Coordinates of C-alpha atoms in Angstrom, one line a residue:
Chain A
M2 CA -19.4 -23.0 9.3
T3 CA -21.5 -21.8 12.1
D4 CA -25.3 -21.4 12.0
A5 CA -25.1 -17.8 12.2
Y6 CA -23.0 -17.9 9.0
R7 CA -25.7 -19.8 7.3
D8 CA -28.5 -17.4 8.4
F9 CA -26.7 -14.4 6.8
P10 CA -29.0 -12.7 4.2
P11 CA -28.2 -13.4 0.6
P12 CA -25.3 -11.4 -0.9
I13 CA -25.7 -8.2 -3.2
G14 CA -23.7 -7.6 -6.3
V15 CA -20.6 -5.4 -5.8
R16 CA -20.9 -2.3 -7.9
T17 CA -18.0 0.0 -8.1
V18 CA -17.6 3.5 -9.4
R19 CA -14.1 4.9 -9.5
P20 CA -13.9 7.6 -6.8
S21 CA -12.7 10.9 -7.6
T22 CA -8.9 11.8 -7.0
F23 CA -10.1 14.2 -4.2
A24 CA -12.2 11.4 -2.7
Q25 CA -9.4 9.0 -2.6
Y26 CA -7.1 11.9 -1.1
R27 CA -9.7 12.4 1.5
T28 CA -10.1 8.8 2.4
L29 CA -6.2 8.4 2.9
L30 CA -6.0 11.6 4.8
A31 CA -8.9 10.7 7.1
R32 CA -7.2 7.3 7.9
D33 CA -4.0 8.8 8.9
L34 CA -5.7 11.4 11.1
R35 CA -8.1 8.8 12.6
Q36 CA -5.0 6.5 13.4
E37 CA -3.1 9.5 14.9
F38 CA -5.9 10.9 17.1
R39 CA -6.6 7.4 18.2
T40 CA -2.9 6.5 19.3
R41 CA -1.3 9.9 19.5
E42 CA 1.9 8.2 18.8
M43 CA 3.4 10.8 16.6
L44 CA 2.1 13.9 18.2
S45 CA 3.1 12.5 21.7
S46 CA 6.7 11.8 20.6
M47 CA 7.1 14.8 18.7
G48 CA 5.7 17.0 21.5
I49 CA 7.8 15.4 24.2
Y50 CA 10.9 15.5 22.2
A51 CA 10.3 19.3 21.4
V52 CA 9.9 20.0 25.1
L53 CA 13.1 18.2 25.8
V54 CA 14.9 20.4 23.4
L55 CA 13.4 23.4 24.9
V56 CA 14.8 22.3 28.4
I57 CA 18.1 21.8 27.2
F58 CA 17.9 25.2 25.4
G59 CA 16.7 26.6 29.0
A60 CA 19.7 25.0 30.9
S61 CA 22.1 26.5 28.3
F62 CA 20.7 30.0 28.2
A63 CA 20.2 30.2 31.9
Q64 CA 24.0 30.9 32.0
V65 CA 24.4 33.6 29.5
A66 CA 21.1 35.1 28.7
H67 CA 22.0 38.3 30.6
E68 CA 24.9 38.7 28.5
M69 CA 23.2 38.3 25.0
D70 CA 20.2 39.3 23.0
L71 CA 18.4 36.0 22.5
L72 CA 16.2 37.5 20.0
K73 CA 18.9 37.7 17.6
I74 CA 19.5 33.9 17.6
S75 CA 16.0 32.9 18.0
G76 CA 15.3 32.2 14.3
G77 CA 18.1 29.6 14.4
L78 CA 16.9 28.0 17.7
I79 CA 13.3 27.9 16.5
W80 CA 14.3 26.1 13.2
A81 CA 16.6 23.6 15.1
L82 CA 13.6 22.7 17.2
I83 CA 11.2 22.5 14.3
V84 CA 13.8 20.3 12.3
F85 CA 14.7 17.7 15.0
T86 CA 11.2 17.4 15.9
S87 CA 10.0 16.9 12.4
L88 CA 12.5 14.2 11.7
L89 CA 11.3 12.3 14.5
G90 CA 7.8 12.5 13.3
L91 CA 8.7 11.6 9.7
N92 CA 10.5 8.5 10.9
R93 CA 7.5 7.5 12.5
S94 CA 5.0 8.5 9.8
F95 CA 5.4 5.0 7.9
S96 CA 5.6 2.8 10.9
R97 CA 2.0 1.8 10.6
E98 CA 2.3 1.3 6.7
R99 CA 5.4 -1.0 7.6
E100 CA 4.0 -3.0 10.2
E101 CA 1.7 -5.2 8.3
G102 CA 2.7 -4.3 4.8
A103 CA -0.4 -1.9 4.6
L104 CA 1.4 0.5 2.1
E105 CA 1.1 -2.4 -0.4
G106 CA -2.4 -2.7 0.2
V107 CA -2.9 0.9 -0.9
L108 CA -0.5 0.4 -3.9
L109 CA -2.8 -2.3 -5.1
V110 CA -5.7 0.2 -5.3
P111 CA -6.4 1.9 -8.7
L112 CA -5.3 5.5 -7.8
D113 CA -2.7 7.9 -8.9
R114 CA 0.1 7.0 -6.5
S115 CA 1.1 10.6 -6.2
I116 CA -2.2 11.0 -4.1
I117 CA -0.6 8.8 -1.4
F118 CA 2.3 11.2 -1.2
L119 CA -0.1 14.2 -1.1
A120 CA -2.2 12.6 1.6
K121 CA 0.7 11.6 3.6
A122 CA 2.6 15.0 3.4
T123 CA -0.7 16.7 4.2
A124 CA -1.0 14.5 7.5
N125 CA 2.5 15.1 8.4
L126 CA 2.2 18.8 7.8
L127 CA -0.9 19.0 10.1
F128 CA 0.9 17.1 12.9
L129 CA 4.0 19.3 12.3
L130 CA 1.8 22.4 12.5
T131 CA 0.1 21.1 15.8
V132 CA 3.3 20.5 17.5
E133 CA 4.7 24.0 16.5
L134 CA 1.3 25.5 17.6
I135 CA 2.1 24.1 21.1
T136 CA 5.9 24.5 21.3
L137 CA 6.6 27.8 19.8
P138 CA 4.4 29.8 22.2
L139 CA 6.4 27.9 25.0
F140 CA 9.5 28.8 23.4
F141 CA 8.6 32.5 23.4
F142 CA 7.3 32.2 26.9
L143 CA 10.5 30.6 28.3
F144 CA 13.1 32.6 26.5
L145 CA 11.7 35.8 25.1
S146 CA 9.0 36.8 27.5
G147 CA 11.3 39.9 28.7
S148 CA 12.1 40.9 25.1
E149 CA 10.4 43.6 23.3
F150 CA 9.0 42.3 20.1
P151 CA 9.1 44.4 16.9
T152 CA 6.0 45.2 14.8
T153 CA 7.3 42.8 12.2
F154 CA 6.9 39.8 14.7
W155 CA 4.0 38.5 13.1
M156 CA 5.9 38.0 9.8
I157 CA 7.5 34.9 11.2
L158 CA 4.3 33.2 10.1
G159 CA 5.6 33.4 6.4
P160 CA 8.8 31.5 6.9
L161 CA 7.1 29.2 9.3
G162 CA 4.4 28.2 6.8
A163 CA 6.7 28.0 4.0
G164 CA 9.4 26.0 5.9
S165 CA 6.8 23.5 7.3
V166 CA 5.3 22.7 3.9
G167 CA 8.7 22.0 2.4
I168 CA 9.7 19.8 5.4
A169 CA 6.7 17.9 5.2
G170 CA 6.8 17.4 1.4
V171 CA 10.5 16.6 1.1
G172 CA 10.4 14.7 4.3
T173 CA 7.5 12.5 3.3
L174 CA 9.3 11.5 0.0
L175 CA 12.5 10.6 1.8
A176 CA 10.6 8.9 4.6
T177 CA 9.1 6.6 2.0
M178 CA 12.4 5.8 0.4
T179 CA 14.0 5.0 3.7
A180 CA 11.0 3.3 5.3
N181 CA 12.2 -0.3 4.4
T182 CA 15.8 0.3 5.0
R183 CA 18.0 -0.7 7.8
G184 CA 19.2 2.3 9.8
K185 CA 16.4 4.4 8.5
D186 CA 16.5 6.9 11.4
V187 CA 19.9 8.0 10.5
L188 CA 19.5 7.7 6.7
L189 CA 16.5 10.0 6.7
A190 CA 18.5 12.7 8.5
V191 CA 21.6 12.0 6.2
L192 CA 19.4 12.6 3.1
F193 CA 17.1 15.3 4.6
I194 CA 19.6 17.8 5.8
P195 CA 21.5 18.5 2.5
L196 CA 18.4 18.4 0.4
A197 CA 16.5 20.8 2.6
W198 CA 19.5 23.0 3.4
P199 CA 18.4 25.9 0.9
L200 CA 15.0 25.8 2.5
L201 CA 16.3 25.8 6.2
Y202 CA 18.7 28.6 5.4
A203 CA 16.0 30.8 3.8
C204 CA 13.7 30.2 6.6
V205 CA 16.2 30.9 9.4
V206 CA 17.2 34.3 7.5
A207 CA 13.6 35.4 7.2
T208 CA 12.6 34.3 10.7
T209 CA 15.5 36.3 12.2
A210 CA 14.8 39.2 10.2
A211 CA 11.1 39.2 11.2
L212 CA 12.4 39.1 14.8
L213 CA 14.7 41.9 14.4
G214 CA 12.6 44.6 13.0
P215 CA 11.5 46.6 10.0
E216 CA 15.1 47.4 8.9
A217 CA 16.2 43.7 8.8
V218 CA 12.9 42.7 7.0
E219 CA 13.5 45.3 4.4
V220 CA 17.0 43.9 3.8
S221 CA 16.7 40.1 4.2
Y222 CA 13.1 38.9 4.4
L223 CA 11.3 38.9 1.0
G224 CA 14.1 37.1 -0.8
P225 CA 14.5 34.2 1.5
V226 CA 10.6 33.9 1.7
V227 CA 10.4 33.8 -2.1
L228 CA 13.3 31.3 -2.2
A229 CA 11.7 29.1 0.4
L230 CA 8.2 29.2 -1.6
G231 CA 10.2 28.5 -4.8
Y232 CA 11.8 25.5 -3.2
D233 CA 8.4 24.2 -1.9
V234 CA 7.0 24.3 -5.4
I235 CA 9.9 22.7 -7.2
L236 CA 10.5 19.9 -4.7
I237 CA 6.9 19.1 -4.1
A238 CA 6.5 18.9 -7.7
V239 CA 9.3 16.7 -8.1
S240 CA 8.3 14.4 -5.2
W241 CA 4.9 14.1 -6.9
L242 CA 6.3 13.0 -10.1
L243 CA 8.9 10.7 -8.5
Y244 CA 6.6 8.9 -6.0
D245 CA 5.2 6.3 -8.2
F246 CA 8.7 5.4 -9.1
V247 CA 9.9 5.6 -5.6
V248 CA 7.2 3.0 -4.3
S249 CA 7.3 0.6 -7.1
A250 CA 10.9 0.5 -8.1
Chain B
M191 CA -7.7 7.8 -15.7
K192 CA -11.3 6.4 -15.6
S193 CA -11.9 3.7 -18.1
E194 CA -15.3 2.6 -19.2
A195 CA -14.4 -0.9 -18.4
Y196 CA -14.0 0.1 -14.8
R197 CA -17.3 2.2 -14.7
A198 CA -19.2 -0.9 -16.1
R199 CA -17.9 -3.6 -13.7
G200 CA -19.6 -4.8 -10.7
A201 CA -22.9 -5.6 -12.3
S202 CA -24.3 -8.6 -10.5
S203 CA -24.6 -11.7 -12.9
A204 CA -28.0 -12.4 -11.1
T205 CA -29.6 -9.2 -12.4
P206 CA -31.3 -9.7 -15.9
G207 CA -30.4 -7.0 -18.4
A208 CA -27.4 -6.0 -16.4
P209 CA -24.8 -4.0 -18.3
A210 CA -22.1 -6.0 -20.1
P211 CA -19.4 -7.5 -17.9
P212 CA -16.0 -5.8 -18.2
T213 CA -14.2 -8.6 -19.8
Q214 CA -16.2 -8.1 -22.9
D215 CA -14.9 -4.5 -23.0
I216 CA -11.3 -5.8 -23.1
P217 CA -9.9 -6.5 -26.5
P218 CA -8.5 -10.0 -26.7
A219 CA -4.7 -10.4 -26.2
P220 CA -2.8 -11.0 -29.4
A221 CA -1.9 -14.4 -30.3
A222 CA 1.4 -15.7 -28.7
A223 CA 4.3 -15.0 -31.1
T224 CA 7.1 -16.1 -29.2
A225 CA 8.1 -19.8 -29.2
P226 CA 9.6 -20.1 -25.8
A227 CA 6.3 -19.2 -24.0
A228 CA 5.2 -21.9 -22.0
T229 CA 1.4 -21.8 -23.0
L230 CA -0.7 -23.5 -20.2
P231 CA -3.7 -25.1 -21.9
A232 CA -7.2 -24.1 -20.7
P233 CA -8.6 -26.2 -18.0
T234 CA -11.2 -28.6 -19.4
A235 CA -13.5 -28.0 -16.2
P236 CA -13.3 -25.9 -13.2
T237 CA -11.5 -27.8 -10.5
P238 CA -13.2 -27.3 -7.1
A239 CA -11.0 -27.0 -4.1
P240 CA -11.2 -30.6 -2.6
T241 CA -10.7 -29.6 0.8
A242 CA -13.7 -27.1 0.7
P243 CA -16.4 -27.7 3.0
A244 CA -19.4 -29.2 1.0
A245 CA -22.2 -27.4 2.9
A246 CA -23.0 -23.8 3.8
P247 CA -21.4 -21.9 1.1
T248 CA -20.2 -18.5 2.0
P249 CA -23.0 -16.2 1.0
A250 CA -21.1 -12.9 0.5
L251 CA -19.3 -14.2 -2.4
A252 CA -21.3 -16.5 -4.1
T253 CA -22.5 -13.8 -6.6
A254 CA -20.6 -10.9 -5.5
A255 CA -18.3 -10.9 -8.6
P256 CA -19.3 -9.9 -12.1
T257 CA -19.7 -13.1 -14.0
T258 CA -19.0 -13.5 -17.9
S259 CA -19.9 -17.0 -18.4
A260 CA -20.7 -20.3 -16.7
A261 CA -18.7 -22.3 -19.1
P262 CA -15.3 -23.3 -18.5
P263 CA -12.5 -21.3 -20.5
T264 CA -11.6 -23.0 -23.7
Q265 CA -8.3 -23.1 -25.6
D266 CA -9.5 -20.1 -27.4
A267 CA -10.6 -18.2 -24.3
P268 CA -9.0 -14.8 -23.5
R269 CA -5.8 -15.2 -21.5
A270 CA -5.7 -14.0 -18.0
I271 CA -1.9 -13.6 -18.1
C272 CA 0.5 -13.3 -20.9
V273 CA 4.1 -13.1 -19.9
E274 CA 6.8 -12.8 -22.5
A275 CA 10.7 -12.8 -21.9
L276 CA 10.1 -11.5 -18.2
C277 CA 13.3 -10.4 -16.4
K278 CA 13.8 -8.9 -13.1
V279 CA 17.2 -7.8 -11.8
F280 CA 18.1 -6.7 -8.3
G281 CA 21.7 -5.3 -8.6
A282 CA 23.7 -8.2 -9.7
H283 CA 21.0 -11.0 -8.7
R284 CA 18.6 -12.1 -11.6
A285 CA 15.6 -12.8 -9.9
L286 CA 13.5 -13.8 -13.0
D287 CA 15.2 -14.7 -16.2
Q288 CA 13.4 -14.9 -19.4
V289 CA 10.2 -16.2 -17.9
S290 CA 7.4 -16.7 -20.5
F291 CA 4.0 -18.3 -20.0
E292 CA 0.4 -17.8 -20.6
L293 CA -2.6 -18.7 -18.5
P294 CA -6.2 -18.9 -19.8
R295 CA -9.0 -17.1 -17.8
G296 CA -10.6 -19.2 -15.2
A297 CA -7.6 -21.1 -14.5
F298 CA -6.0 -21.8 -11.0
L299 CA -2.2 -21.5 -11.4
S300 CA 0.0 -22.9 -8.6
I301 CA 3.5 -21.6 -8.7
F302 CA 6.2 -23.7 -6.9
G303 CA 9.8 -23.4 -6.4
P304 CA 12.5 -23.4 -3.7
N305 CA 13.3 -20.3 -1.7
G306 CA 14.8 -17.7 -3.8
A307 CA 13.4 -19.2 -7.0
G308 CA 11.5 -15.9 -8.0
K309 CA 8.0 -17.0 -7.2
T310 CA 7.1 -14.0 -5.0
T311 CA 8.8 -11.6 -7.4
L312 CA 6.8 -12.9 -10.2
L313 CA 3.7 -12.5 -8.3
R314 CA 4.5 -8.9 -7.3
I315 CA 5.1 -8.0 -11.0
L316 CA 1.9 -9.5 -11.9
A317 CA 0.2 -7.7 -9.1
T318 CA 1.8 -4.4 -10.2
L319 CA 3.8 -3.9 -7.1
T320 CA 7.2 -4.2 -8.7
R321 CA 8.3 -3.1 -12.2
P322 CA 9.9 -5.7 -14.5
S323 CA 13.3 -4.9 -15.7
S324 CA 12.5 -6.2 -19.3
G325 CA 10.0 -8.4 -21.1
T326 CA 6.3 -7.8 -21.6
V327 CA 3.5 -8.7 -19.3
Q328 CA -0.3 -8.7 -20.0
V329 CA -2.8 -9.3 -17.3
L330 CA -6.5 -9.4 -18.0
G331 CA -5.7 -7.8 -21.3
H332 CA -3.9 -4.9 -19.7
H333 CA -0.4 -4.1 -20.4
L334 CA 1.5 -3.6 -17.1
K335 CA 3.6 -1.0 -18.6
D336 CA 1.0 1.6 -19.3
Q337 CA -2.3 0.2 -17.9
S338 CA -1.5 -1.0 -14.6
E339 CA -3.9 1.5 -12.9
D340 CA -6.9 0.2 -14.7
L341 CA -5.8 -3.4 -14.0
R342 CA -5.5 -2.8 -10.3
A343 CA -9.3 -2.5 -10.2
R344 CA -9.7 -5.9 -11.2
I345 CA -7.1 -7.7 -9.1
G346 CA -6.5 -8.7 -5.5
L347 CA -3.8 -9.9 -3.4
I348 CA -3.6 -12.2 -0.3
S349 CA -0.1 -12.4 1.1
G350 CA 1.5 -13.4 4.4
R351 CA 1.3 -9.8 5.6
S352 CA -2.2 -8.8 6.3
M353 CA -1.8 -5.3 4.7
L354 CA -4.2 -4.1 7.6
Y355 CA -3.7 -0.9 9.8
P356 CA -3.4 -2.4 13.2
D357 CA -4.8 0.7 14.9
L358 CA -8.0 0.7 13.1
T359 CA -10.9 -1.5 13.8
A360 CA -12.0 -4.5 11.5
E361 CA -14.8 -2.5 10.1
E362 CA -12.7 0.7 9.5
N363 CA -10.2 -1.2 7.7
L364 CA -12.5 -2.6 5.3
I365 CA -14.5 0.6 4.9
H366 CA -11.4 2.3 4.1
T367 CA -10.5 -0.1 1.3
A368 CA -14.0 -0.2 -0.1
R369 CA -14.0 3.7 -0.3
L370 CA -10.7 3.7 -2.2
Y371 CA -11.9 1.1 -4.7
G372 CA -15.2 3.0 -4.9
V373 CA -17.5 0.3 -3.7
L374 CA -21.1 1.6 -3.8
D375 CA -22.8 1.0 -0.5
P376 CA -19.5 0.1 1.3
G377 CA -21.3 -0.6 4.6
A378 CA -23.4 -3.5 3.2
R379 CA -20.3 -4.9 1.4
V380 CA -18.2 -4.8 4.6
S381 CA -21.1 -6.5 6.5
E382 CA -21.3 -9.1 4.1
L383 CA -17.5 -9.9 4.1
L384 CA -17.2 -9.6 8.0
A385 CA -20.0 -12.3 8.1
S386 CA -18.2 -14.5 5.5
V387 CA -15.1 -14.6 7.5
E388 CA -17.0 -14.8 10.7
L389 CA -15.8 -11.7 12.3
T390 CA -19.0 -9.8 12.6
A391 CA -19.0 -9.9 16.4
R392 CA -15.5 -8.2 16.3
R393 CA -16.1 -5.6 13.7
H394 CA -15.6 -2.7 16.1
D395 CA -12.4 -4.2 17.7
V396 CA -9.0 -2.8 16.7
V397 CA -7.1 -5.3 14.6
R398 CA -4.0 -5.0 16.9
G399 CA -6.0 -7.3 19.4
F400 CA -6.7 -9.9 16.9
S401 CA -5.0 -13.3 16.8
R402 CA -3.1 -14.3 13.7
G403 CA -5.7 -16.3 12.4
M404 CA -8.3 -13.7 12.9
T405 CA -6.0 -11.0 11.2
Q406 CA -5.5 -13.4 8.2
R407 CA -9.3 -13.8 7.8
L408 CA -9.7 -10.2 7.9
A409 CA -7.0 -9.9 5.3
I410 CA -8.9 -12.2 3.0
A411 CA -11.9 -9.9 3.4
R412 CA -9.9 -7.0 2.5
A413 CA -8.6 -8.5 -0.7
L414 CA -12.1 -9.6 -1.8
V415 CA -13.7 -6.1 -0.9
H416 CA -14.0 -5.1 -4.6
S417 CA -14.5 -8.6 -5.9
P418 CA -11.4 -8.9 -8.0
E419 CA -11.5 -11.1 -11.1
L420 CA -8.0 -12.2 -10.6
L421 CA -6.7 -13.2 -7.3
F422 CA -2.9 -13.4 -6.3
L423 CA -2.3 -15.6 -3.2
D424 CA 1.1 -15.5 -1.8
E425 CA 1.5 -18.2 0.6
P426 CA -2.1 -17.8 1.9
Y427 CA -2.1 -20.6 4.4
S428 CA 0.9 -19.4 6.4
G429 CA -0.3 -18.5 9.8
L430 CA -3.8 -19.8 9.4
D431 CA -5.3 -22.1 12.2
P432 CA -7.2 -25.1 10.8
H433 CA -10.6 -23.3 11.0
A434 CA -9.2 -20.5 9.1
V435 CA -7.9 -23.0 6.5
D436 CA -11.4 -24.5 6.1
L437 CA -12.9 -21.1 5.9
F438 CA -10.5 -19.8 3.4
D439 CA -10.9 -23.0 1.1
G440 CA -14.7 -22.4 1.4
L441 CA -14.3 -18.9 0.1
I442 CA -12.0 -19.9 -2.7
A443 CA -14.2 -22.9 -3.7
Q444 CA -17.2 -20.4 -3.9
I445 CA -15.4 -17.8 -5.9
R446 CA -14.3 -20.6 -8.4
T447 CA -18.0 -21.7 -9.0
D448 CA -17.9 -18.6 -11.2
C449 CA -15.4 -19.5 -14.1
S450 CA -14.5 -16.0 -14.9
H451 CA -12.3 -15.8 -11.8
S452 CA -8.5 -16.7 -12.1
F453 CA -6.1 -17.5 -9.4
V454 CA -2.4 -17.5 -9.2
M455 CA -1.1 -18.9 -6.2
V456 CA 2.6 -19.1 -4.7
S457 CA 3.0 -22.2 -2.4
H458 CA 5.6 -24.3 -0.7
D459 CA 3.1 -26.7 0.0
L460 CA 3.3 -28.9 -3.0
E461 CA 0.4 -31.3 -2.2
K462 CA -2.2 -28.5 -1.3
G463 CA -1.1 -26.3 -4.3
F464 CA -1.3 -29.3 -6.6
E465 CA -4.7 -30.2 -5.4
L466 CA -6.1 -26.7 -5.9
A467 CA -4.5 -26.2 -9.2
S468 CA -5.7 -26.4 -12.7
H469 CA -2.3 -25.5 -13.9
V470 CA 1.2 -25.6 -12.4
L471 CA 4.4 -23.8 -13.0
M472 CA 7.7 -24.7 -11.3
L473 CA 10.6 -22.0 -10.9
A474 CA 14.1 -22.5 -10.1
R475 CA 16.8 -19.7 -10.0
G476 CA 14.3 -17.4 -12.0
K477 CA 13.7 -19.9 -14.8
V478 CA 10.7 -21.9 -15.7
V479 CA 11.5 -25.5 -15.1
R480 CA 8.2 -27.0 -15.7
A481 CA 4.8 -25.7 -16.6
G482 CA 1.5 -27.3 -17.9
R483 CA -2.0 -28.4 -17.1
R484 CA -2.4 -30.4 -13.8
E485 CA -4.2 -33.1 -15.4
D486 CA -1.4 -33.7 -17.9
L487 CA 1.2 -33.9 -15.1
D488 CA 1.9 -36.9 -12.7
F489 CA 2.0 -35.5 -9.2
A490 CA 4.7 -38.3 -8.2
E491 CA 6.9 -37.0 -11.1
F492 CA 6.3 -33.4 -10.4
A493 CA 7.2 -33.9 -6.6
A494 CA 10.3 -35.7 -7.6
L495 CA 11.2 -32.9 -9.9
Y496 CA 10.6 -30.5 -7.0
R497 CA 12.7 -32.4 -4.7
Q498 CA 15.4 -32.6 -7.2
T499 CA 15.3 -29.0 -7.9
V500 CA 15.9 -28.3 -4.2
G501 CA 18.1 -31.0 -3.2
R502 CA 20.6 -30.3 -6.0
G503 CA 20.8 -26.8 -5.2
I504 CA 19.7 -25.6 -8.4
A505 CA 18.0 -22.8 -6.5

């Protein structure tokens, strides 16, 4: 024992008042954001990967762009970009928790374990939206700068929002399940793609409709967006309910 | 769910007229009904850690926890742990098989057993980290099945893994934990704990840059941030340097001066575990091989049984 140790002021009693659910959510979310903004581990890997995909798209379309209307297939390309990027991020989202068993530390806290899911899903959503905010303008600049956008162009925000929420929600649940498995990278994709298929299909259709114009929007926009929102509500509710079971099975 | 017990806890025992300690709010556990339960008798006196430094007690922990009584727990004292016919199955593997025992409050239980005996599984179930396959478990009067959330406010775990976030600083890690537990004035509590584990000078450093010993010391502080009544120790000495071992022993000895705290330690170090314990339990292949009060057991005989258990490949 050192002298400095002996000189320390006398202890105080430890008083605890159980924090509100929102306060615990905020604490968990703030921790994730603080870690990410300190290391930029997830954002940088997702960003670099997205740019890499854009470069490959660019190389491919350079050969055939004059023969086809890229606007018609942009919906699919955008969602391919988002899905691949988000899978990379989701795989990394639990790496810090795994490293020193920190997730167990949080599981020992008296909180509704679904809050852990909600905080992690929110963090993943924010990171995904940040990457989209950077890469999508780049996508339009690189591939669609010569195209004439319809008046319904802004409506791509609907499927983008619904799709991102769904990917973050379902992806967070699956990333938790696969976090301690061998070959988790592949396993996450294997589980994620079939489970998220209805969401991705709806988002691709709605995004394409928004890019094609009012006529397409009238036919195939509202239904897919409602489907995507319904998917979000159901899957996130299921994830919320299952999370305690998943982390303590 | 917010329990009244939770709200009331944390009052310093030094404060006259402080609210009733939480243990008084907890209904006593029902009397043991099953014959096979290995009832561990209450310790007759608190057993101080023999290796603890005699001087300079750790200030932060001396009165940090709520106390209920200075007297040692008696045979009639409420039980810290009551386990009946506990089983845990992983696929075809039976990690725990009909484990039953009781532990009085204020006791220090050391669990021994060879690799794969089920020690850590038992500890994880008691700490609410793993669900049992069958059987009933009561910890500090809470049934694990439906009251685990309330229980978690009163327990802590120190394991081989630090449970810290490597990219946060020492202070940020502890503040984060303190906020989750709802510690009032987390800054002051964190300062106390950092001083206790002699990491005040490194409080603003990122944990990733810490040595193994420093990380483990911080992990100890993390586990004590809410002053748990029951502390689970899973191989707590692994990775500790001699200085950290002394420090850890000192912290444990200090907490043990307050007889309301209970400990459950899993260890491979028979001598150390036996020395610290008031009660011991030996597991092999998920079954209880021997359980009892330390003073009723002969160390040489116990060690021989342990060696026999390992040597004959029972586990």
